[in-house]
Amino acid sequence: MRRALTTTLAVLVVLVAGGGAAGFWYLRASLPATDGELTVQGISGPVDILRDQDHIPHIYAQTKADALYGLGYVHAQDRLWQMEFQRRIGFGRLSE
């Protein structure tokens, strides 16, 4: 009886630890890449997006239009789920 309880407890601990590790890995993989370089069309010059130690983006561009493009990119990178949620609310299609 005691051996079965110990075995069951050990299996349960392994399953919980494995599930926690898998959940952490899955959620970590869904975070956006915030470093690196990306080339896009539609802007007239380079746009630098730097994040400080608190992950607050700082956008540097030569023109206002390019800076706004960078701002839109950062918004989509950080809050795409919220933008999609609000869009569905506006169209009345939240349940889809």
Short mmCIF file of C-alpha atoms in Angstrom, two decimals:
data_model
loop_
_atom_site.label_atom_id
_atom_site.label_comp_id
_atom_site.label_asym_id
_atom_site.label_seq_id
_atom_site.Cartn_x
_atom_site.Cartn_y
_atom_site.Cartn_z
CA MET A 1 0.00 0.00 0.00
CA ARG A 2 2.76 2.45 0.96
CA ARG A 3 4.79 1.58 -2.13
CA ALA A 4 1.82 2.21 -4.43
CA LEU A 5 1.20 5.57 -2.79
CA THR A 6 4.86 6.57 -3.19
CA THR A 7 4.88 5.48 -6.84
CA THR A 8 1.66 7.35 -7.54
CA LEU A 9 3.00 10.48 -5.87
CA ALA A 10 6.27 10.27 -7.83
CA VAL A 11 4.40 9.87 -11.13
CA LEU A 12 2.15 12.78 -10.24
CA VAL A 13 5.14 15.01 -9.44
CA VAL A 14 6.81 14.09 -12.74
CA LEU A 15 3.61 14.78 -14.69
CA VAL A 16 3.06 18.15 -13.02
CA ALA A 17 6.69 19.17 -13.55
CA GLY A 18 6.59 18.01 -17.18
CA GLY A 19 3.30 19.79 -17.79
CA GLY A 20 4.63 22.98 -16.24
CA ALA A 21 7.79 22.85 -18.36
CA ALA A 22 5.79 22.16 -21.53
CA GLY A 23 3.39 25.01 -20.74
CA PHE A 24 6.27 27.40 -20.10
CA TRP A 25 7.95 26.41 -23.38
CA TYR A 26 4.68 26.75 -25.33
CA LEU A 27 3.94 30.21 -23.92
CA ARG A 28 7.53 31.37 -24.31
CA ALA A 29 7.54 30.33 -27.98
CA SER A 30 4.48 32.48 -28.68
CA LEU A 31 6.20 35.72 -27.63
CA PRO A 32 7.20 38.03 -30.50
CA ALA A 33 10.83 38.39 -31.54
CA THR A 34 11.92 41.83 -30.35
CA ASP A 35 15.48 41.78 -31.62
CA GLY A 36 16.93 41.37 -35.08
CA GLU A 37 16.51 43.13 -38.39
CA LEU A 38 13.53 43.18 -40.72
CA THR A 39 13.27 44.67 -44.20
CA VAL A 40 9.84 45.89 -45.30
CA GLN A 41 8.53 47.84 -48.27
CA GLY A 42 6.52 51.02 -47.95
CA ILE A 43 8.84 53.18 -45.86
CA SER A 44 11.29 55.77 -47.12
CA GLY A 45 14.14 55.24 -44.66
CA PRO A 46 15.39 53.11 -41.80
CA VAL A 47 13.30 52.85 -38.64
CA ASP A 48 15.05 51.83 -35.43
CA ILE A 49 12.96 50.32 -32.66
CA LEU A 50 14.90 49.93 -29.45
CA ARG A 51 13.48 48.56 -26.22
CA ASP A 52 14.82 49.62 -22.85
CA GLN A 53 15.23 47.44 -19.77
CA ASP A 54 11.49 47.71 -19.07
CA HIS A 55 10.70 46.61 -22.67
CA ILE A 56 9.33 50.05 -23.55
CA PRO A 57 9.85 50.68 -27.28
CA HIS A 58 11.66 53.80 -28.48
CA ILE A 59 11.14 54.51 -32.19
CA TYR A 60 13.64 56.52 -34.23
CA ALA A 61 12.94 57.44 -37.87
CA GLN A 62 13.76 60.17 -40.36
CA THR A 63 10.15 61.02 -41.25
CA LYS A 64 6.92 61.14 -39.30
CA ALA A 65 5.31 58.62 -41.66
CA ASP A 66 8.12 56.13 -41.05
CA ALA A 67 7.87 56.65 -37.28
CA LEU A 68 4.12 56.00 -37.42
CA TYR A 69 4.76 52.85 -39.45
CA GLY A 70 7.15 51.72 -36.72
CA LEU A 71 4.56 52.56 -34.07
CA GLY A 72 1.97 50.44 -35.86
CA TYR A 73 4.46 47.60 -36.10
CA VAL A 74 5.16 47.78 -32.37
CA HIS A 75 1.44 47.90 -31.55
CA ALA A 76 0.81 44.81 -33.67
CA GLN A 77 3.83 43.07 -32.20
CA ASP A 78 2.74 43.67 -28.62
CA ARG A 79 -1.06 43.69 -28.81
CA LEU A 80 -2.24 41.89 -31.95
CA TRP A 81 -4.64 39.77 -29.89
CA GLN A 82 -6.24 42.91 -28.42
CA MET A 83 -6.54 44.60 -31.81
CA GLU A 84 -8.19 41.49 -33.26
CA PHE A 85 -10.50 41.25 -30.23
CA GLN A 86 -11.62 44.88 -30.59
CA ARG A 87 -12.13 44.44 -34.35
CA ARG A 88 -14.38 41.44 -33.77
CA ILE A 89 -16.36 43.34 -31.13
CA GLY A 90 -16.85 46.21 -33.60
CA PHE A 91 -18.14 43.88 -36.32
CA GLY A 92 -20.29 41.90 -33.89
CA ARG A 93 -18.40 38.68 -34.61
CA LEU A 94 -16.84 37.95 -31.25
CA SER A 95 -18.24 34.42 -31.08
CA GLU A 96 -16.57 33.31 -34.33
#
